[in-house]
Structures are given as structure tokens and as C-alpha cells.
Coordinates of C-alpha atoms in Angstrom, one line a residue:
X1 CA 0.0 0.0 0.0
X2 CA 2.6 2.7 1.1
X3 CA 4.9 1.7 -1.6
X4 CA 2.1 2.6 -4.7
X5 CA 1.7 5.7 -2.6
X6 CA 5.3 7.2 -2.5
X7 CA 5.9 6.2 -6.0
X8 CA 2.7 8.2 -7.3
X9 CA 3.6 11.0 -5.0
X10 CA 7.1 11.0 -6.7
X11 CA 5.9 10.8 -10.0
X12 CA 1.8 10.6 -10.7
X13 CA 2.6 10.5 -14.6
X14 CA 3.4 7.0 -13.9
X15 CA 1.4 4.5 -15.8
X16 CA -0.7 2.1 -14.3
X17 CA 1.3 -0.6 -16.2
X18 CA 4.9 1.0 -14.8
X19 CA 3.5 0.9 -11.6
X20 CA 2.3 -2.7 -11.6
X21 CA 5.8 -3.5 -13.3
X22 CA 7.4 -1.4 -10.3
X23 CA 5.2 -3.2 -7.8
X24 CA 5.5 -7.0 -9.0
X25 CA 1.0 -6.7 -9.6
X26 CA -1.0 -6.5 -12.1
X27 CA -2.3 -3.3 -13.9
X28 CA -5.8 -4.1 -12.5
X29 CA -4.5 -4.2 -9.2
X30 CA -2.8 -1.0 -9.6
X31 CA -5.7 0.8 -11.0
X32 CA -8.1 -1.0 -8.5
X33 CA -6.6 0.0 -5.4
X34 CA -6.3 4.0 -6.6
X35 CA -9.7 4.2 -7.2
X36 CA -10.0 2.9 -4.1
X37 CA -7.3 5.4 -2.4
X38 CA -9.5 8.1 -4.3
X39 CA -13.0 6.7 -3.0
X40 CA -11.3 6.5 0.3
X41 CA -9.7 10.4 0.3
X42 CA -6.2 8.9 0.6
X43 CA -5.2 10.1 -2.5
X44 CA -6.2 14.4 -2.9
X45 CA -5.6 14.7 -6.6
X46 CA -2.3 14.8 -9.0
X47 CA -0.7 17.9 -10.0
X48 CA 2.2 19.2 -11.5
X49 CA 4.8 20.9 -9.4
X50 CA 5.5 24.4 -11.5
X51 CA 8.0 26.6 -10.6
X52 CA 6.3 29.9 -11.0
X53 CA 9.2 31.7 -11.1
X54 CA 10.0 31.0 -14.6
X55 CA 6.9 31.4 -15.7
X56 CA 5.8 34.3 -14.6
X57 CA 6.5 37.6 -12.6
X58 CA 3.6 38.6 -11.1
X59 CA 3.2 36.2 -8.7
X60 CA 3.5 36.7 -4.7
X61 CA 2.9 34.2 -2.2
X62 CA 3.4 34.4 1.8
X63 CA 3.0 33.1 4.7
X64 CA 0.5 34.3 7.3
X65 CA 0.7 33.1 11.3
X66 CA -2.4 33.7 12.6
X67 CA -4.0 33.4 16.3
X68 CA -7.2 32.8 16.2
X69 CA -10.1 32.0 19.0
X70 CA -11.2 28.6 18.5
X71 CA -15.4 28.0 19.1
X72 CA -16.1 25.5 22.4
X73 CA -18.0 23.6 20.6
X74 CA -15.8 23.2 17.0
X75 CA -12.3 24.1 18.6
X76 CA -10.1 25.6 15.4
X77 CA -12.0 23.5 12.8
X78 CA -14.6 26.1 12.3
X79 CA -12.3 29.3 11.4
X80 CA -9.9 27.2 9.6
X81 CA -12.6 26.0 7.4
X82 CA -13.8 29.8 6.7
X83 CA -11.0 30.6 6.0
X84 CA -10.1 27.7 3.5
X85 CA -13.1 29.4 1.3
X86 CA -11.1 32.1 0.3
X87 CA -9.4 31.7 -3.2
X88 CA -6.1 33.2 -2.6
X89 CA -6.0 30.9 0.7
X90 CA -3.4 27.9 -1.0
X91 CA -2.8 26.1 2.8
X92 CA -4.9 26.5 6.0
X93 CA -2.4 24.4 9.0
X94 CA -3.4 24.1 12.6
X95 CA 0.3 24.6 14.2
X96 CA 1.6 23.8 17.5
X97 CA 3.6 26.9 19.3
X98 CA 3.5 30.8 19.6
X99 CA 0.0 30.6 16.6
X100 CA -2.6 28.5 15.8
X101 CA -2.8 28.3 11.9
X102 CA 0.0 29.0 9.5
X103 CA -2.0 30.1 6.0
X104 CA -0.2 30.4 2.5
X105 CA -1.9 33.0 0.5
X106 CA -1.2 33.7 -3.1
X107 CA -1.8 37.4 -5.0
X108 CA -0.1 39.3 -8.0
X109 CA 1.3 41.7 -5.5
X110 CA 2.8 42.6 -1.8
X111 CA -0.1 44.8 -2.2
X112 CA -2.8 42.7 -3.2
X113 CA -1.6 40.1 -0.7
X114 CA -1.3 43.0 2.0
X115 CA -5.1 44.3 1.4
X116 CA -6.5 40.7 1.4
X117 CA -4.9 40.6 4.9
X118 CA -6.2 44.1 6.4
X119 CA -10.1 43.7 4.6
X120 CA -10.2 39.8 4.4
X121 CA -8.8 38.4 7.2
X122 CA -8.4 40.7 10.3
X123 CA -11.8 42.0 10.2
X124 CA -13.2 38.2 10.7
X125 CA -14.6 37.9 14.4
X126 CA -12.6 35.3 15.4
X127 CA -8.8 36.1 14.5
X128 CA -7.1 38.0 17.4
X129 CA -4.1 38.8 15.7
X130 CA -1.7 38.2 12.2
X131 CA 1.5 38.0 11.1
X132 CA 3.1 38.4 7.1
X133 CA 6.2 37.0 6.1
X134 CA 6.3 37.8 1.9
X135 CA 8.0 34.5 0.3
X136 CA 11.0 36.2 -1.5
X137 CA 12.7 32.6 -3.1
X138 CA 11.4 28.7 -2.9
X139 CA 14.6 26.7 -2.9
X140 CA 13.0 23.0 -2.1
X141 CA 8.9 22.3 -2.0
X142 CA 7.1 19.5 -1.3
X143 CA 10.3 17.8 -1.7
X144 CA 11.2 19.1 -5.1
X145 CA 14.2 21.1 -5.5
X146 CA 13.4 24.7 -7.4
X147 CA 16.6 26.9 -6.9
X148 CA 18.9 25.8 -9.5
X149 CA 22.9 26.4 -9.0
X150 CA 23.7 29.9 -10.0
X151 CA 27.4 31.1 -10.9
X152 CA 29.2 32.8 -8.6
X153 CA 28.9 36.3 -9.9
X154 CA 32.7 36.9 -8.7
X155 CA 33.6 34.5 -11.3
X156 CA 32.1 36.6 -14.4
X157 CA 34.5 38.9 -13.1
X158 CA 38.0 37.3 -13.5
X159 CA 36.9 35.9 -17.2

């Protein structure tokens, strides 16, 4: 079971004949026991891993701490699930320490990102207070290395 996991979570273009080859099964196994993995929720959905960087310039993501007051009767689940509704919301986290739920918002700007903060999200009844930190570089996501080696710019200099 974990093993058709990981390998799909390394690499979901995978065929369901590789896999079974990978796995010593059959394709009908394979494709049997994802369907049920997606019946089940175990498996979320495949995606591509893009590197937005290259693509594009106008895209802004950080990372909001937030401490919230959770409900007596729902504890964090009903905030965090409000505030999973908004579409620039990517991640909603309940976290352990100094906050409760670590967010990762996505915008075109610092600006757009900052306004969704101070009309969006402070205003709601329950958040006591925020916290922005503006992602300037991804080096590693999700396990997938993005920062590629760059020359040593004292190098240029010397050739």
C-alpha cells in the first residue's frame, strides 16, 4: 500500500502498467486499489509541481501566522474551514507553538496580498491577531528542489 503511494507522490505520470511492473502486480490491481485510495480520500488529486518563477513575474505568495479564538464547541476546525473558502487561501495548518494556523496566500502583489490581509482576514470575528512574512525565493517544496545552482557572480568577473 505505502509503496504505490510514494511512487505516485514522486511521479503521478506514472502509468498504471509501470507501476504494476514497479510493484511485482497487475495493472488491474494497480488501477483497483487507486480508485480505491480516491473513493477513500487517501489520495487528494495529482498535480504538476511548477515553478512559477519561470513562468511568470507577477506572482506573490506568503505566509500568514495567525491566532485565532477557537469556538467551544468546534475548537479551530470552524475558522480554519472559513478561512479555507477564500481563493487566494493555498494552505490552512493548525500549528503547534506561539500561533494556531499557519496560512499560505497567493496574490499578484505585496499589495494585493497585504489588502486581502487588512479587509479579508483581520476583520473576521474570530482572528485575534496576524502575522506576514512575503515569500522572497522557494529553494526546495514539497520535496522538489526549485533553486537551480547559479554562478558565482565573482567568477564573471576574473573571465
Amino acid at each position: 500500500m505505502e509503496r504505490l503511494l510514494k511512487l505516485l507522490e514522486e511521479n503521478a505520470r506514472l502509468s498504471v502498467e509501470e507501476l504494476a511492473a514497479m510493484l511485482s502486480t497487475t495493472p488491474e490491481d494497480v488501477a483497483a486499489r487507486m480508485d480505491d485510495y480516491a473513493k477513500k480520500g487517501v489520495i487528494r488529486g495529482y498535480r504538476a509541481m511548477v515553478d512559477w518563477e519561470k513562468v511568470s513575474t507577477d506572482k506573490v505568495q506568503a505566509v500568514i501566522e495567525l491566532r485565532v479564538r477557537p469556538k467551544k464547541s468546534h475548537g479551530f476546525d470552524e475558522i480554519a474551514m472559513a478561512i479555507s473558502q477564500f481563493d487566494e487561501v493555498q494552505s490552512v495548518l493548525l500549528m503547534s507553538g506561539g500561533y494556531d494556523l499557519q496560512l499560505v496566500i497567493a496574490g499578484h502583489s505585496f499589495q494585493e496580498i497585504a489588502l486581502f490581509v487588512a479587509k479579508r482576514l483581520s476583520p473576521m470575528d474570530d482572528v485575534l491577531s496576524t502575522a506576514t512574512h512575503f515569500v522572497l525565493r522557494t529553494y526546495k517544496k514539497d520535496g522538489v528542489m526549485y533553486a537551480e545552482e547559479e554562478p558565482d557572480e565573482r567568477e564573471w568577473a576574473t573571465l
